[in-house]
């Protein structure tokens, strides 16, 4: 009775133990035990030849094994150095591990699962029908697929086809260069785009979407919330159902405003709602007010402006009342005369006192007056009148 133990460490340890009852000169070809290898099964088609200290293990019919390799299972193929193929029809390249029915692993790759294909160099495919087909790719989950260089797909049906792309979640898809799709049914198809959340689709270049059920087709645009469907380039949309509004007098909701203002031509919008879903923006600092400022103003600044406008309105009404209160004095030759008046106009009032004198020959007269209104202001007037001849 002879016992043999063989172990191989590839991130995990595979230990094979066999109790072999083989006579020294046995003629059986099913089991072959050599000094540096174990071969068990019919029709082992490839074994290390003329290689001293091959240290190979082949278990199963029609297996193929190379130096320092392990092939276990019907038609398992581990011909390359350091390969490990476990399962029917598995195939592993140099220093790779393939485990599961018809799993395939490329150079220094790992494939675990039925029909898993980690064929790219330094790739990893874990899960039934998982595919990591380009270099430095990762595919975790049933039918996950990472086919872009250095891409990663995690979750059932997740697909990462863009170079340096990442897809996380059931049916997540990242198809553009450096795109990121995170969440069930998420899609990132714009270059450098990011989708985060269930049903979030970002197709615009360098755009970012977070939430649920978002369609962001615009470039350089941020959308955060739920059910955001109408976006605009170079813009920001925040909140449930936020959207941009496009007035008929502008193109696409942005355009040029007539006037001598700073920032008269808008390149995008910031929206926090839509018609019927309006929202307030709170805790906004006071904006800089100047000829060239493009700051937003807050409620207190507008309140101060409104107060000033109201003061001007009252002053104007009081001024009208004062003008109405002035009276012309009588014209009596050689005499002094006077007149007093009072008036009220739209909540404001005024009184006046007027004094005048006409020349003895009646050809000219001079007069003056003073008024006081309900706003506490005092007014003066002076005048001269006469006749030619």
Coordinates of N, CA and C in Angstrom, one line a residue, residues 324-332 335-343 351-357 366-371:
X324 N -49.8 119.8 -5.4 CA -51.2 120.1 -5.4 C -51.5 121.2 -4.4
X325 N -50.8 121.2 -3.3 CA -51.2 122.1 -2.2 C -50.7 123.6 -2.5
X326 N -49.7 123.8 -3.3 CA -49.3 125.2 -3.6 C -50.5 125.9 -4.4
X327 N -50.7 127.2 -3.9 CA -51.8 128.0 -4.5 C -51.2 129.3 -5.0
X328 N -51.8 129.8 -6.1 CA -51.4 131.1 -6.6 C -52.0 132.2 -5.7
X329 N -51.2 133.3 -5.4 CA -51.8 134.4 -4.6 C -52.5 135.4 -5.5
X330 N -53.5 136.1 -4.9 CA -54.2 137.1 -5.8 C -53.2 138.2 -6.3
X331 N -53.6 138.8 -7.4 CA -52.7 139.8 -8.0 C -53.5 141.2 -7.8
X332 N -53.1 142.0 -6.8 CA -53.7 143.3 -6.5 C -52.6 144.3 -6.6
X335 N -50.2 145.8 -3.7 CA -50.6 145.2 -2.4 C -49.9 143.8 -2.2
X336 N -49.7 143.5 -1.0 CA -49.2 142.1 -0.6 C -50.4 141.2 -0.6
X337 N -50.3 140.0 -0.9 CA -51.4 139.0 -0.9 C -50.8 137.6 -0.4
X338 N -51.7 136.8 0.0 CA -51.3 135.5 0.5 C -52.3 134.4 0.0
X339 N -51.9 133.1 0.1 CA -52.8 132.0 -0.2 C -52.3 130.8 0.6
X340 N -53.2 130.0 1.1 CA -52.8 128.7 1.8 C -53.5 127.6 1.1
X341 N -52.9 126.4 1.2 CA -53.5 125.3 0.5 C -53.2 124.0 1.2
X342 N -54.0 123.0 0.9 CA -53.8 121.6 1.5 C -54.3 120.6 0.4
X343 N -53.6 119.4 0.4 CA -53.9 118.4 -0.6 C -53.7 117.0 -0.1
X351 N -49.4 120.5 3.1 CA -50.0 121.8 3.2 C -49.0 122.9 2.7
X352 N -49.5 124.1 2.4 CA -48.6 125.1 1.9 C -49.1 126.5 2.3
X353 N -48.1 127.4 2.3 CA -48.4 128.8 2.6 C -47.7 129.6 1.6
X354 N -48.4 130.6 0.9 CA -47.9 131.3 -0.2 C -48.0 132.8 0.0
X355 N -47.1 133.6 -0.4 CA -47.1 135.1 -0.2 C -46.6 135.8 -1.5
X356 N -47.2 136.9 -1.8 CA -46.8 137.6 -3.1 C -47.1 139.1 -3.0
X357 N -46.5 139.9 -4.0 CA -46.8 141.3 -4.1 C -46.8 141.7 -5.6
X366 N -44.3 139.2 -7.8 CA -43.4 138.2 -7.4 C -44.2 137.4 -6.3
X367 N -43.8 136.1 -6.1 CA -44.5 135.3 -5.1 C -43.6 134.2 -4.7
X368 N -43.8 133.6 -3.5 CA -43.1 132.5 -3.0 C -44.0 131.7 -2.1
X369 N -43.6 130.4 -1.9 CA -44.4 129.6 -1.0 C -43.5 128.5 -0.3
X370 N -44.1 127.9 0.7 CA -43.4 126.8 1.4 C -44.4 125.8 1.7
X371 N -44.0 124.5 1.6 CA -44.9 123.4 1.8 C -44.3 122.4 2.8

